[in-house]
CSV table of C-alpha atoms and ligand atoms in Angstrom, one decimal:
chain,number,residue,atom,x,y,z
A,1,UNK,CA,-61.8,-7.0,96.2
A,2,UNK,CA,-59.1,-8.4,94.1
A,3,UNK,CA,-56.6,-6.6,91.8
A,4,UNK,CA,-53.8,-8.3,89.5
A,5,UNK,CA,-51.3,-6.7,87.9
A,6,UNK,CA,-47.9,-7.4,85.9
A,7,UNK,CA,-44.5,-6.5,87.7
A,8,UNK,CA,-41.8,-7.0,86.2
A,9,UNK,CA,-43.1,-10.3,84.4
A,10,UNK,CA,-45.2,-11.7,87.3
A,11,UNK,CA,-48.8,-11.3,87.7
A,12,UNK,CA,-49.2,-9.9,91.4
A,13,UNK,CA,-52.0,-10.2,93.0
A,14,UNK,CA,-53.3,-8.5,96.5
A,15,UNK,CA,-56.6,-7.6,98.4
A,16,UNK,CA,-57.0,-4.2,99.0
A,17,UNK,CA,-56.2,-3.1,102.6
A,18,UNK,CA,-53.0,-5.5,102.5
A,19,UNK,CA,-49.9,-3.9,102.1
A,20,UNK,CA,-47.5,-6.6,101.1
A,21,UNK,CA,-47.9,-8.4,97.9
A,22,UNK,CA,-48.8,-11.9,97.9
A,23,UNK,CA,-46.9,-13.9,95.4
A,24,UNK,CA,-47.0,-16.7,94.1
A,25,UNK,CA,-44.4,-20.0,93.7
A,26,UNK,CA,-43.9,-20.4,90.3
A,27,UNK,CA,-42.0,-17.1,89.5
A,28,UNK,CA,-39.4,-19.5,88.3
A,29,UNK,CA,-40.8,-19.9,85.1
A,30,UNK,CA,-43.9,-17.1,84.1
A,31,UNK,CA,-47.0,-19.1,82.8
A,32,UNK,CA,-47.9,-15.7,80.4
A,33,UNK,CA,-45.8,-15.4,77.1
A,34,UNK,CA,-45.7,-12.2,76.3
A,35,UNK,CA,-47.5,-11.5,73.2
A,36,UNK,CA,-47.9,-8.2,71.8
A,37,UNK,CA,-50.3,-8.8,69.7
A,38,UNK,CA,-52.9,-9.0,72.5
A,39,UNK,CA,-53.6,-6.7,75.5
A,40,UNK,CA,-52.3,-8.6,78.8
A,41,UNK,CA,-54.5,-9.9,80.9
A,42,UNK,CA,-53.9,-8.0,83.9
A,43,UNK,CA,-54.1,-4.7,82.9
A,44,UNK,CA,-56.1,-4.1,85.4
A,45,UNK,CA,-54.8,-1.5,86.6
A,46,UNK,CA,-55.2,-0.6,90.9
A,47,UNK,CA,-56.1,2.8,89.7
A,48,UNK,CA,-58.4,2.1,87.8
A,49,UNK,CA,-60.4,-0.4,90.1
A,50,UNK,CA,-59.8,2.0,93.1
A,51,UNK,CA,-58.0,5.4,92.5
A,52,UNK,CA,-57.8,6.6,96.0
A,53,UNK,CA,-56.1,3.4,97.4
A,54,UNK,CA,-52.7,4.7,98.9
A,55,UNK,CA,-49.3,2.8,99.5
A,56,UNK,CA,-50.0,-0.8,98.0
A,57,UNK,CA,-46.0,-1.1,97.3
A,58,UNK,CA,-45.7,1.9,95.0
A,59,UNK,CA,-48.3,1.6,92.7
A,60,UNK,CA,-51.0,3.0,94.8
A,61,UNK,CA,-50.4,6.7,94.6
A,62,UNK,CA,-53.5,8.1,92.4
A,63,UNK,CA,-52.2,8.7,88.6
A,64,UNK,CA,-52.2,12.4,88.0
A,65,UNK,CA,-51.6,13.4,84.3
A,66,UNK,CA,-50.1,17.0,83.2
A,67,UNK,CA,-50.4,18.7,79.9
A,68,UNK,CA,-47.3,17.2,78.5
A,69,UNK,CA,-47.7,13.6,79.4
A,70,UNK,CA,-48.4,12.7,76.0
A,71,UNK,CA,-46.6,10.3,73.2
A,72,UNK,CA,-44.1,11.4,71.5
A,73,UNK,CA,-44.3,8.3,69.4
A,74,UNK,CA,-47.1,6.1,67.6
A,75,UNK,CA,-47.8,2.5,68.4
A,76,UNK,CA,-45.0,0.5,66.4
A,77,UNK,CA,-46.1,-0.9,63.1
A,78,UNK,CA,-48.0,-4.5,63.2
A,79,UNK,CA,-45.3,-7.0,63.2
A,80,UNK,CA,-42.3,-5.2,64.8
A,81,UNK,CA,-41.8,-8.2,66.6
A,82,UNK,CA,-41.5,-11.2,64.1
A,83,UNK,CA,-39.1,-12.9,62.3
A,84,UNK,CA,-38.9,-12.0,58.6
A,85,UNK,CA,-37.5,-14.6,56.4
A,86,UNK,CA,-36.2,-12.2,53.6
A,87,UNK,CA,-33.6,-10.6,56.2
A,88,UNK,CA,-30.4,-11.3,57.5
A,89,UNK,CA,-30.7,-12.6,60.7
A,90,UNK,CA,-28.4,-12.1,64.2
A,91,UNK,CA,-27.6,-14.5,66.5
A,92,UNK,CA,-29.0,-14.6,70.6
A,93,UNK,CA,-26.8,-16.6,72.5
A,94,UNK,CA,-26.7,-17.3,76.5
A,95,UNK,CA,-23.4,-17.0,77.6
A,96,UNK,CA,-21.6,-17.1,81.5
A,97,UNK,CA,-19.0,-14.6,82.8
A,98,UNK,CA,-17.8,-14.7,86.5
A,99,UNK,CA,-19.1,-12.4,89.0
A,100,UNK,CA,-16.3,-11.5,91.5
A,101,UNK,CA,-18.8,-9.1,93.0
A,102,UNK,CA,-22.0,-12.0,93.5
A,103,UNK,CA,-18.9,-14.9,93.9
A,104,UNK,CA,-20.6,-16.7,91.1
A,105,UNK,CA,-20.8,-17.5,87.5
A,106,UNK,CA,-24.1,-15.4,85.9
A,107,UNK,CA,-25.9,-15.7,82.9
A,108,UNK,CA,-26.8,-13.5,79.9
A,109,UNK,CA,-28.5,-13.1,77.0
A,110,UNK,CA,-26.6,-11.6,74.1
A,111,UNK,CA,-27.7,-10.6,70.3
A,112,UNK,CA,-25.0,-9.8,67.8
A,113,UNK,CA,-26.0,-8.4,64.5
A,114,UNK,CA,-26.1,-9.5,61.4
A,115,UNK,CA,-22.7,-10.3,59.4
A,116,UNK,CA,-21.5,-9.5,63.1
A,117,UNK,CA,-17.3,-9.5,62.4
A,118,UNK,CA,-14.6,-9.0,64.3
A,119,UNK,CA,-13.2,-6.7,61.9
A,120,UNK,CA,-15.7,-4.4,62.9
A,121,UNK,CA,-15.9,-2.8,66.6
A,122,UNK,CA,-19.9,-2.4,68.0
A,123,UNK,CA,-21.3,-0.6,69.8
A,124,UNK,CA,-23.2,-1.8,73.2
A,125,UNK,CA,-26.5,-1.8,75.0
A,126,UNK,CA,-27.1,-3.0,78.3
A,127,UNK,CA,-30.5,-4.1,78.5
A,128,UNK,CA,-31.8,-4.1,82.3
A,129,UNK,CA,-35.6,-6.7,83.4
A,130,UNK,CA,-37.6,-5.6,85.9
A,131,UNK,CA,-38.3,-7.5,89.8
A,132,UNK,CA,-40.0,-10.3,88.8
A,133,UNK,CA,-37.4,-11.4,85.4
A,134,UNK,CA,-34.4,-12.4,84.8
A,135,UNK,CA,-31.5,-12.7,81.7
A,136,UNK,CA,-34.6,-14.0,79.6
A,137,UNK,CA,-37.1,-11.0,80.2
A,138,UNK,CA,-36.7,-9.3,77.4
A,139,UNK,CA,-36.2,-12.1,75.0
A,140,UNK,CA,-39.4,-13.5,76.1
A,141,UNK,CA,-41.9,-9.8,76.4
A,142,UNK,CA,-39.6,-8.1,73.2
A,143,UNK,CA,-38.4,-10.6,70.6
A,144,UNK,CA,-34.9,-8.3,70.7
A,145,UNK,CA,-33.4,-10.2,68.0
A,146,UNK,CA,-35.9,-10.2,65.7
A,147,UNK,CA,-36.9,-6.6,66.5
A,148,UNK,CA,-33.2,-5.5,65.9
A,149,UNK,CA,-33.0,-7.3,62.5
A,150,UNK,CA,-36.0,-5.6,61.5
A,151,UNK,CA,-34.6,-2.0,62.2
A,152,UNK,CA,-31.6,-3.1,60.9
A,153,UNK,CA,-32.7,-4.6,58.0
A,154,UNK,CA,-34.5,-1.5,57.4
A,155,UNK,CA,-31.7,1.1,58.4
A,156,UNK,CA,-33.6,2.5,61.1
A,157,UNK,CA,-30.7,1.7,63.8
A,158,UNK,CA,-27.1,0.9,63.4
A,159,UNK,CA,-25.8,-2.3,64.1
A,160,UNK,CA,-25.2,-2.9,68.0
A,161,UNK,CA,-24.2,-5.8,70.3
A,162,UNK,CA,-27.7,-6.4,73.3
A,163,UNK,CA,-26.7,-7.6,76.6
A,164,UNK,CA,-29.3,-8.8,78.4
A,165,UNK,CA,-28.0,-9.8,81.9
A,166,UNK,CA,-29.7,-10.5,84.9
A,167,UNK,CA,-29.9,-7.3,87.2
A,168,UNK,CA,-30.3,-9.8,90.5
A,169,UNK,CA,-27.3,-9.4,92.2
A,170,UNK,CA,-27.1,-11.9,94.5
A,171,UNK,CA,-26.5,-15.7,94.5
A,172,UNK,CA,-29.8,-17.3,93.9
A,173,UNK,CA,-31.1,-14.8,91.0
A,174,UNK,CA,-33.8,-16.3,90.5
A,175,UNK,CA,-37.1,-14.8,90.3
A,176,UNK,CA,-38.6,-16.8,92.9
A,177,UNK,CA,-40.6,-16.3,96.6
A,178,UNK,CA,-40.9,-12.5,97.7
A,179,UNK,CA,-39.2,-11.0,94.5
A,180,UNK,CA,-39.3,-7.8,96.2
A,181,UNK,CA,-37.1,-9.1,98.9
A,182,UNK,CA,-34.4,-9.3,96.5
A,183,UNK,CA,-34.6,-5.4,95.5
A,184,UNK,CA,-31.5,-4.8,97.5
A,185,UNK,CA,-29.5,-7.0,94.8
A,186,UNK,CA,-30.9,-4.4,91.7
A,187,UNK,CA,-28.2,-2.0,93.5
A,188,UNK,CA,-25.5,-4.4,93.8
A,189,UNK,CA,-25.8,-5.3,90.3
A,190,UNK,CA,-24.4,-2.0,89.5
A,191,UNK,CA,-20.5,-3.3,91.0
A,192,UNK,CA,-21.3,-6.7,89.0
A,193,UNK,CA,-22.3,-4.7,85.1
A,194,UNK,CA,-19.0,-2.2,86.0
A,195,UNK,CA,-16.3,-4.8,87.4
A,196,UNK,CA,-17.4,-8.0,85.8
A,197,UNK,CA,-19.9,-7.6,83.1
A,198,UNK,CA,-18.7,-4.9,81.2
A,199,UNK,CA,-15.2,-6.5,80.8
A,200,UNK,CA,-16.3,-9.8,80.5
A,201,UNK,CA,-18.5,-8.5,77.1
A,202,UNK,CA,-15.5,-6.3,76.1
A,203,UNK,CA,-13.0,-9.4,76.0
A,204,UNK,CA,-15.3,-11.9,74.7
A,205,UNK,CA,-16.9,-9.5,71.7
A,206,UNK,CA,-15.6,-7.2,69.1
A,207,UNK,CA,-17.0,-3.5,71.0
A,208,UNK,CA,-15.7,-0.4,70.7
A,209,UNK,CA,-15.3,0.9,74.2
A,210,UNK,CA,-15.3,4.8,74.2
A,211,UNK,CA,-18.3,6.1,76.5
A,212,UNK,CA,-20.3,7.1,73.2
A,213,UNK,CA,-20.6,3.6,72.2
A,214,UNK,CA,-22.4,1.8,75.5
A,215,UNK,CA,-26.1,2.3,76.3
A,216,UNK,CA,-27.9,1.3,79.4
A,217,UNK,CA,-31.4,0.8,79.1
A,218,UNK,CA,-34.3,-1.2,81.2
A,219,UNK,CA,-37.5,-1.5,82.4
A,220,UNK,CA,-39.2,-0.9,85.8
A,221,UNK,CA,-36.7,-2.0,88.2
A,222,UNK,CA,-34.3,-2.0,84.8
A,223,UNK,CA,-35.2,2.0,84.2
A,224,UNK,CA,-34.6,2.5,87.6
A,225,UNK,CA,-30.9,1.0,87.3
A,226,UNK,CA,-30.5,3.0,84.1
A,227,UNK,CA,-31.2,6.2,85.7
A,228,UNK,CA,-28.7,5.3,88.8
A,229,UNK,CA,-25.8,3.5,87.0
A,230,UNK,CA,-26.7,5.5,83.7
A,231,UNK,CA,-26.7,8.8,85.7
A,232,UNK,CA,-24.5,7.9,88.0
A,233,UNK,CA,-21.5,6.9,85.7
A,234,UNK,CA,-21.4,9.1,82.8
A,235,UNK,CA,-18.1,8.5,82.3
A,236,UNK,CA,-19.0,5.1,80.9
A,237,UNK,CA,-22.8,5.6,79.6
A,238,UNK,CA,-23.7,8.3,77.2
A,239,UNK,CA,-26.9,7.1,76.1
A,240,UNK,CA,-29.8,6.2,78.7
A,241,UNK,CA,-33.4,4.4,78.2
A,242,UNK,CA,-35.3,4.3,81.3
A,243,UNK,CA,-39.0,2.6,80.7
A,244,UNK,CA,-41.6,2.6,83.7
A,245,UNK,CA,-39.0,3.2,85.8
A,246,UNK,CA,-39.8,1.6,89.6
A,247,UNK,CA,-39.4,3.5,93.4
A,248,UNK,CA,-35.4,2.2,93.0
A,249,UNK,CA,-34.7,5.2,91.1
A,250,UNK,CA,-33.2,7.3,93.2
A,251,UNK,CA,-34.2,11.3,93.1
A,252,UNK,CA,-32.9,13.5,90.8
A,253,UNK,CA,-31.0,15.9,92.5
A,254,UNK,CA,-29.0,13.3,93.9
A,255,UNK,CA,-28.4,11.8,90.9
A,256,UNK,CA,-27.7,14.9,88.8
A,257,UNK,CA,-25.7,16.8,91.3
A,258,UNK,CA,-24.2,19.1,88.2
A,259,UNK,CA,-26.3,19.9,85.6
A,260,UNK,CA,-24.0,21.5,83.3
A,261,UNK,CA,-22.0,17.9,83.1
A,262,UNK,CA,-25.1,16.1,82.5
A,263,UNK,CA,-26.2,18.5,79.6
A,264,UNK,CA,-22.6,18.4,78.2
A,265,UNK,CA,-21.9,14.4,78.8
A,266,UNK,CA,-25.6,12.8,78.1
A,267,UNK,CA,-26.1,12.1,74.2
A,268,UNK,CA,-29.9,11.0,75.3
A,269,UNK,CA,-31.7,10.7,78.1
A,270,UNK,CA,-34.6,8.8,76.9
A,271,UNK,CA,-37.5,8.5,79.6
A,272,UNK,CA,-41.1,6.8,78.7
A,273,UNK,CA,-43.9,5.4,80.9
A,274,UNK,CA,-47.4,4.2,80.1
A,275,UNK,CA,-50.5,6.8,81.2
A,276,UNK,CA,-52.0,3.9,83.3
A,277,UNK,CA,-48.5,3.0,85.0
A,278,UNK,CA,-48.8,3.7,89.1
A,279,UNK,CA,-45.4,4.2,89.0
A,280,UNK,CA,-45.7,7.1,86.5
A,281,UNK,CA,-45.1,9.7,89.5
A,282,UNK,CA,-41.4,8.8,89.8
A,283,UNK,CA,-41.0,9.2,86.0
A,284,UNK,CA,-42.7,12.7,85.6
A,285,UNK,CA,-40.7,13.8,88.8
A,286,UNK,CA,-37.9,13.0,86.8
A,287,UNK,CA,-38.8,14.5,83.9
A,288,UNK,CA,-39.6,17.5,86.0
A,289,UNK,CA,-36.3,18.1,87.2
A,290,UNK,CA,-34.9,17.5,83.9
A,291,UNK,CA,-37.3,20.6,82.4
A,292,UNK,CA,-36.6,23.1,85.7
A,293,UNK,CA,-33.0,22.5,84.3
A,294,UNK,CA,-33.2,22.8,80.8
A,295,UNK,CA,-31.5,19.4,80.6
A,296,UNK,CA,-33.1,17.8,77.2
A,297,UNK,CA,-34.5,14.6,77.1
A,298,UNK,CA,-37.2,12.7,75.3
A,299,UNK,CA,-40.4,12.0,77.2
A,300,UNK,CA,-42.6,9.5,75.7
A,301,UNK,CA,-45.8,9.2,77.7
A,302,UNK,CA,-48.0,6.0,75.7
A,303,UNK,CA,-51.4,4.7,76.7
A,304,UNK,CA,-49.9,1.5,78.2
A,305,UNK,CA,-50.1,0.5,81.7
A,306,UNK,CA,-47.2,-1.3,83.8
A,307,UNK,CA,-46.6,-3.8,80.5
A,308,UNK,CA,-45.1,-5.7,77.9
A,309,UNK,CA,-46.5,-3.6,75.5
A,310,UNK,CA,-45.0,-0.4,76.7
A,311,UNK,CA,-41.4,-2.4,76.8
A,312,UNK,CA,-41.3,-3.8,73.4
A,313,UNK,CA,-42.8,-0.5,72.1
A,314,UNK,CA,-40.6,1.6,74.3
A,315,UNK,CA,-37.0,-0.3,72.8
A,316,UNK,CA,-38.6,-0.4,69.0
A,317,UNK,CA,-38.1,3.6,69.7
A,318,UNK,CA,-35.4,3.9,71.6
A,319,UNK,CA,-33.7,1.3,69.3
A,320,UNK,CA,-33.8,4.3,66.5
A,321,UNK,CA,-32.1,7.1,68.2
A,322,UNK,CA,-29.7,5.4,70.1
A,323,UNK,CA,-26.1,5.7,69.0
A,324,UNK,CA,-27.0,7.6,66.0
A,325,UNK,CA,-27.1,11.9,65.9
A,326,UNK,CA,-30.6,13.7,65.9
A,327,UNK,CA,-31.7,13.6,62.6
A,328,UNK,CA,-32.2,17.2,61.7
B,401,FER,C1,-42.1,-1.1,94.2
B,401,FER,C2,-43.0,-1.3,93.1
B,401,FER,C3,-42.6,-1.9,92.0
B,401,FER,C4,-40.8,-1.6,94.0
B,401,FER,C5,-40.4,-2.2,92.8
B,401,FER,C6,-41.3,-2.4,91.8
B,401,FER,C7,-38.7,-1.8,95.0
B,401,FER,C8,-40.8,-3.0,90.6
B,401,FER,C9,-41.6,-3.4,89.6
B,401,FER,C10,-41.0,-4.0,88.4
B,401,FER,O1,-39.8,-4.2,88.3
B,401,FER,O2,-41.8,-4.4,87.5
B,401,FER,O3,-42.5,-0.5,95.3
B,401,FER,O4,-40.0,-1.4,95.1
């Protein structure tokens, strides 16, 4: 028996009873453009088809739900996604910065508001792919730019500079053979965003570059990084948005080793998986620790499996609180 699913942007497919994941060759380029419009076609998820199937590279583990795995949010309104015509309109540009810590030069994606100005100082969110993308992840499965000018346009969020980069460490970042190979590099990209990326952005764009004002958000292998580098560096990331975060994450006593700084230092910890996600164990255990420790947080728990439609859904949210005060 067969089961597909999506990681990370590639469609994974394995027999049951195997424990490595077959992949394919064209990682390079996904076939499947994400469209949100329609369910993916491999939502299939390994839980579903067989619940007690264990191991399978993480998302094997049987999906156990507790009372407050629930949405905090609804589904976005119908076209959060697409260019409107009456708006003003940002600008996504690809741009290079050199990597002393990878030894090359590395791409990203990067959306600057409206009327963006160097009179004005923005601030910053670091927008982290999961194992199987790249810098173009999230402009292909979220539309950033055109979901940004939306919120914009309609005040919901302030106007903020996206960095899109890609979390691949190493010198070949592409998403190709054995992408889980390359898991080791997710770690290492946490030297390249704090030594080469970060100053890079800050020299090139007009950021303000107190801790407040810089995000770190991602999905899968991304939420993973934004729990580590998030967590792990408060004294650069006050916000963090971890979506369907993957088995990189590491566990959350090591990662809040004082609880008191974390409650006094994070202006949101954001969480969210989908219900049908097998990686939602490492979320909840997260979320877990955060409630024995009275730490607050937002847990948004959505009827999306390991998907695009949890992602885009999961930033049109997060978009909305980040860098602006609870509303009361
Ligand atoms: C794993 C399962 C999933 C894992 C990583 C992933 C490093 C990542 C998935 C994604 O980024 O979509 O066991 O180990």
């Amino acid at each position: 028996m067969k089961a597909t699913w999506l990681v990370g942007g590639l469609l994974f497919a394995t027999n049951f009873g195997l424990t490595s994941i077959g992949v394919g060759q064209e990682q390079n380029t996904p076939k499947r453009e994400a469209n949100p419009a329609q369910p993916p076609e491999n939502t299939e998820d390994p839980q579903r088809v067989n619940p007690r199937r264990g191991g399978g590279r993480g998302f094997g583990a049987p999906i156990v739900l507790e009372a407050d795995d629930v949405a905090a949010y609804e589904a976005p309104p119908d076209g959060f996604l697409k260019e409107r015509a009456d708006i003003p309109h940002g600008k996504l540009e690809l741009i290079e910065y050199e990597s002393s810590t990878v030894g090359t030069t590395r791409k990203a994606n990067v959306y600057t508001p409206p009327g963006y100005s160097k009179d004005k100082k923005y601030p910053v969110l670091y927008l982290l792919h999961g194992i199987g993308g790249d810098e173009t992840e999230w402009v292909r499965f979220a539309s950033p730019n055109h979901l940004f000018d939306n919120l914009i346009a309609d005040g919901k969020t302030v106007p903020m500079i996206v960095v899109m980069p890609n979390g691949r460490a190493q010198k070949n970042d592409r998403a190709e053979g054995n992408v889980m190979q390359s898991a080791p590099a997710f770690a290492t990209f946490e030297q390249d965003l704090l030594k080469d990326l970060i100053p890079a952005i800050e020299s090139k764009y007009s950021v303000d570059t107190h801790r407040e004002m810089r995000a770190i958000a991602g999905l899968s292998m991304g939420g993973g990084q934004s729990f580590n580098f998030g967590l792990g560096n408060l004294d650069r990331f006050a916000w963090v948005g971890p979506f369907s975060a993957a088995p990189n994450t590491k566990p959350p006593q090591e990662l809040i080793p004082d609880v008191a700084k974390a409650k006094k230092e994070l202006k949101l910890l954001w969480i969210s998986c989908g219900n049908k996600d097998g990686l939602i164990r490492i979320s909840q255990n997260m979320h877990r620790f955060l409630k024995e420790n009275d730490i607050p947080h937002v847990w948004h728990v959505d009827g999306h499996g390991h998907d695009p439609q949890h992602w885009s859904s999961s930033l049109y949210w997060f978009a909305q609180s980040v860098f602006q005060e609870p509303k009361k």
